Amino acid sequence: MRYSALLTDLYELTMLAGYHDQGMHERPAAFDLFFRNNPFRGGYAVFAGLDNALSFLEDLSFDGTELAYLESLKIFKPAFLSYLSDFRFRGTITAPAEGTVVFGGEPLLTVEGGLAEAQFVETALLNIINFQTLAATKAARIKVAAGDATVLEFGLRRAQGPDGGLSCARAAFIGGVRSTSNVLAGMQYGIPVRGTHAHSWIMAFPDELTAFRTYADQFPNSCVLLIDTYDTLKSGLPNALVVARELKERGYHLAGVRIDSGDLAYLSRQVRAAFDEAGFPEVQIVASNELDENVIESMRREGSRIDIYGVGTRLATCAGVGGGALGGVYKLVHMDGEPKLKLTSDVAKATLPDRKKVLRAIAPDGTFILDLIALKDEEILPGALVFDPANPVQHVRIPEQARLIDLRQMVMKNGSRCAPTPDLESSADLAAQQLQLLPEGCLRLVNPHIYKVSISTGVNTLRLKLMNRVQSKYRN
Amino acid sequence: MRYSALLTDLYELTMLAGYHDQGMHERPAAFDLFFRNNPFRGGYAVFAGLDNALSFLEDLSFDGTELAYLESLKIFKPAFLSYLSDFRFRGTITAPAEGTVVFGGEPLLTVEGGLAEAQFVETALLNIINFQTLAATKAARIKVAAGDATVLEFGLRRAQGPDGGLSCARAAFIGGVRSTSNVLAGMQYGIPVRGTHAHSWIMAFPDELTAFRTYADQFPNSCVLLIDTYDTLKSGLPNALVVARELKERGYHLAGVRIDSGDLAYLSRQVRAAFDEAGFPEVQIVASNELDENVIESMRREGSRIDIYGVGTRLATCAGVGGGALGGVYKLVHMDGEPKLKLTSDVAKATLPDRKKVLRAIAPDGTFILDLIALKDEEILPGALVFDPANPVQHVRIPEQARLIDLRQMVMKNGSRCAPTPDLESSADLAAQQLQLLPEGCLRLVNPHIYKVSISTGVNTLRLKLMNRVQSKYRN
């Protein structure tokens, strides 16, 4: 799929026109893309969307229809439209790998290039990275809550538009939800697709047993029966038991049953007991109906017997406290060789100026100790003093025995990918590994442990200096 | 844009395969698409998405790549794949016009056709209609709260994927938010696009005044200055006043200023007073920053002086209590000449069987009295008794002086559109008119008056009969 170059806010184009007219469009600039707070008031986020973002950048150009539309707006000069007809992104992108566990305040993408190109891509990059990172994080929370159970994403019908469903399936895979009902996501991203039948299948036959038998005949190797159309325990369960016996006689086995209403925890225990008693311990129980990480955690706590959670609406729309949208922003941090800082009314929220790197301090046992945002060329060694960005007098030392790794790498140079693109499976594996290495309590769904994200002496000093300079200029 | 035929849940395809194999695929069936509760716990919804839904149906076919992918899944028989290669939607769609104000429980789309085709389109129709109706409703709530002020949609960067932004801009227009920052939405749907510059524009210049002047030089006819980069009242406002004077000397006028942080209500009053005092009453004040209908209502109540509200994240993601997703469902209501009913554990939520019509009773002054769901061929006259679907013993009479109109019409027949497609402007006008005709209190943001949606004697009697039949079969 080609992303249109017009997938942008008009103000990116008006600014671009202004920079072009002023001859400023090629002046060197750097922007950071980051979010301030972990989504869902949680302890982490899972970075996703990079591959799509890079595809957007690689393909970025204005076609004839798009240029004609811009001309019709009658706000752009011919010289600018002619510049746009040759416009390409030729900048540099530094980013973590998809699946990396990241935290509020850390630069995710750093975009370096001419002022015009680096500014212009803001809206599309935010759109792609914000939603996929949000969805990967939601999926990770759900998978963590589900423990060893499988989670299936099937939110397409409630997703925010066709692509909401597609992007979500991709990001959810990275977060740990490794199958989907979305057939297009299956084709486009190679995600395993799953599905059985709806209540309407049952209603299309004279009775439930006939509907079950017909479905089992069709898919004897992968038959999952939806047992709550009429009455889960009085009708669906006994009929499913009949079909389980019939399949067994024919050398197959019933793959599972799905419960989509009622008290899922209670029903799952009853259904489990009935299948076990009848000699079908292999029949899996699928549950669905407005599930999310909180419902799953609470059902597991009370001893539900669910093997597969089908999660729809609340995953597809990233619902929940602090959910719905990731508040990613895109800020100018460097231009013409000078660091740049954006103040806000809350001083603790002033941006981190200059081009930077993100280091992770790792303990000898592999667990994560803290992340550190340092200047790009600043030397950081174990033992170094690091500061709390919200409170510059608070500081700690990186433990001497820690190992420091750079979380990001250059993935695009002069507009072309310059690093291999990992497949989705690797990204999902990376996320699963990293989630296990977080400090205890970071995975907690509510009021989690807050992982420490610090800034280096270099960033702290530069930021204070620039804050004083801006404040003395504008606030006296 | 072509919607892929694979924009669907796998279970639609497994059911389709089953119906095809059983020779049931052409048996006549009818499905209703509806939602149960008004979104945002509000008093209404604004129907949107129909044009896109009809485009999906018109274009629906499986191309070679899609068929090859389905074959690779190794769950479908060759005869079925061959059937799919010729598959088209040839059914009939009955629906309200986009922009119609609708309510929980009312059939929106009724899809009639062969069992296979009518079932297959479930997921895509829900995806398209659910999100656009939700977004149109959110936009209507925001526009109602904003009163005569203009609302601008600029949520693309936080939308749920590229299409989340595009669909939202379209639906928001229908709901009353008639401009967007989204350039692609401008090109694709003819929606007026608006935009100015970001904080980074200011930071790219040596100082704020130079940045303002440069922008005003570029766009002297439509210059809106963002005045909160350093300090709204001490820096942005005085600099904007300088530019306002300079533009005036050159025969132009400053279009507006935008405030994006701080206490927007307070700042807007200060900024208004300063521009008025300086002789610039025409300069408009644009405000933005996490706005939604509740914030807007409360700022207006305390006397803010805002002319244009820029609404981003919370509109684009349809945030809010009871928001995020519209719970639209798709239920079999008729097959082989027989009405069908789906029971749920909550009897009041049993579906309404059979093919139906939705009538609106309108008072002589044009205001809406109640809606009525009746059997398709049932004669309903003013004075008729109507029933509460959640409580079949509750009933009232349609006032004798009421006029009854049919809310829906056939818009697609044998797979082709059979009614003119209104333009977006007409749909937005329809929504604006209808919102004014609702009973008082329906527009209230919190705890609104609940508009009455009733069922006819025919629907009530048939539903009770079928409920008894199903219950005696499955629950004894």
PDB file of N, CA and C in Angstrom, chain B residues 357 359 372-375 377-386 398 404 455-458:
ATOM      1  N   LYS B 357     -39.407  -1.947   9.086  1.00  0.00           N
ATOM      2  CA  LYS B 357     -39.196  -0.561   8.667  1.00  0.00           C
ATOM      3  C   LYS B 357     -39.057   0.285   9.925  1.00  0.00           C
ATOM      4  N   LEU B 359     -40.045   3.913  11.378  1.00  0.00           N
ATOM      5  CA  LEU B 359     -40.873   5.109  11.148  1.00  0.00           C
ATOM      6  C   LEU B 359     -40.555   6.153  12.207  1.00  0.00           C
ATOM      7  N   LEU B 372     -40.435   4.357  15.625  1.00  0.00           N
ATOM      8  CA  LEU B 372     -41.192   3.113  15.749  1.00  0.00           C
ATOM      9  C   LEU B 372     -40.620   2.088  14.785  1.00  0.00           C
ATOM     10  N   ILE B 373     -40.326   0.914  15.306  1.00  0.00           N
ATOM     11  CA  ILE B 373     -39.849  -0.176  14.453  1.00  0.00           C
ATOM     12  C   ILE B 373     -41.029  -1.108  14.204  1.00  0.00           C
ATOM     13  N   ALA B 374     -41.419  -1.243  12.944  1.00  0.00           N
ATOM     14  CA  ALA B 374     -42.599  -2.039  12.597  1.00  0.00           C
ATOM     15  C   ALA B 374     -42.210  -3.098  11.576  1.00  0.00           C
ATOM     16  N   LEU B 375     -43.087  -4.087  11.386  1.00  0.00           N
ATOM     17  CA  LEU B 375     -42.831  -5.068  10.342  1.00  0.00           C
ATOM     18  C   LEU B 375     -42.887  -4.362   8.982  1.00  0.00           C
ATOM     19  N   ASP B 377     -44.270  -4.833   6.157  1.00  0.00           N
ATOM     20  CA  ASP B 377     -45.527  -4.594   5.455  1.00  0.00           C
ATOM     21  C   ASP B 377     -46.673  -4.262   6.407  1.00  0.00           C
ATOM     22  N   GLU B 378     -46.341  -3.926   7.637  1.00  0.00           N
ATOM     23  CA  GLU B 378     -47.378  -3.641   8.630  1.00  0.00           C
ATOM     24  C   GLU B 378     -47.920  -2.219   8.406  1.00  0.00           C
ATOM     25  N   GLU B 379     -49.240  -2.100   8.439  1.00  0.00           N
ATOM     26  CA  GLU B 379     -49.798  -0.744   8.285  1.00  0.00           C
ATOM     27  C   GLU B 379     -49.817  -0.054   9.646  1.00  0.00           C
ATOM     28  N   ILE B 380     -49.209   1.111   9.708  1.00  0.00           N
ATOM     29  CA  ILE B 380     -49.141   1.867  10.962  1.00  0.00           C
ATOM     30  C   ILE B 380     -49.773   3.236  10.712  1.00  0.00           C
ATOM     31  N   LEU B 381     -50.723   3.584  11.547  1.00  0.00           N
ATOM     32  CA  LEU B 381     -51.369   4.884  11.409  1.00  0.00           C
ATOM     33  C   LEU B 381     -51.214   5.668  12.701  1.00  0.00           C
ATOM     34  N   PRO B 382     -51.282   6.976  12.628  1.00  0.00           N
ATOM     35  CA  PRO B 382     -51.293   7.757  13.861  1.00  0.00           C
ATOM     36  C   PRO B 382     -52.394   7.218  14.772  1.00  0.00           C
ATOM     37  N   GLY B 383     -52.134   7.221  16.074  1.00  0.00           N
ATOM     38  CA  GLY B 383     -53.079   6.642  17.013  1.00  0.00           C
ATOM     39  C   GLY B 383     -52.743   5.201  17.375  1.00  0.00           C
ATOM     40  N   ALA B 384     -51.851   4.569  16.602  1.00  0.00           N
ATOM     41  CA  ALA B 384     -51.520   3.168  16.856  1.00  0.00           C
ATOM     42  C   ALA B 384     -50.818   3.012  18.199  1.00  0.00           C
ATOM     43  N   LEU B 385     -51.045   1.856  18.806  1.00  0.00           N
ATOM     44  CA  LEU B 385     -50.399   1.486  20.057  1.00  0.00           C
ATOM     45  C   LEU B 385     -48.969   1.034  19.753  1.00  0.00           C
ATOM     46  N   VAL B 386     -48.001   1.489  20.555  1.00  0.00           N
ATOM     47  CA  VAL B 386     -46.615   1.043  20.363  1.00  0.00           C
ATOM     48  C   VAL B 386     -46.023   0.624  21.710  1.00  0.00           C
ATOM     49  N   ILE B 398     -49.242   6.525  19.432  1.00  0.00           N
ATOM     50  CA  ILE B 398     -48.704   7.591  18.588  1.00  0.00           C
ATOM     51  C   ILE B 398     -49.756   8.698  18.537  1.00  0.00           C
ATOM     52  N   LEU B 404     -46.159  10.361   9.965  1.00  0.00           N
ATOM     53  CA  LEU B 404     -45.180   9.267  10.035  1.00  0.00           C
ATOM     54  C   LEU B 404     -44.330   9.252   8.771  1.00  0.00           C
ATOM     55  N   ILE B 455     -41.570  -0.401  19.523  1.00  0.00           N
ATOM     56  CA  ILE B 455     -41.856  -1.429  18.514  1.00  0.00           C
ATOM     57  C   ILE B 455     -43.371  -1.523  18.332  1.00  0.00           C
ATOM     58  N   SER B 456     -43.729  -1.950  17.138  1.00  0.00           N
ATOM     59  CA  SER B 456     -45.149  -2.022  16.789  1.00  0.00           C
ATOM     60  C   SER B 456     -45.791  -3.267  17.391  1.00  0.00           C
ATOM     61  N   THR B 457     -47.106  -3.322  17.310  1.00  0.00           N
ATOM     62  CA  THR B 457     -47.839  -4.524  17.738  1.00  0.00           C
ATOM     63  C   THR B 457     -47.330  -5.751  16.971  1.00  0.00           C
ATOM     64  N   GLY B 458     -47.085  -5.581  15.691  1.00  0.00           N
ATOM     65  CA  GLY B 458     -46.637  -6.705  14.879  1.00  0.00           C
ATOM     66  C   GLY B 458     -45.295  -7.247  15.339  1.00  0.00           C
TER      67      GLY B 458
END
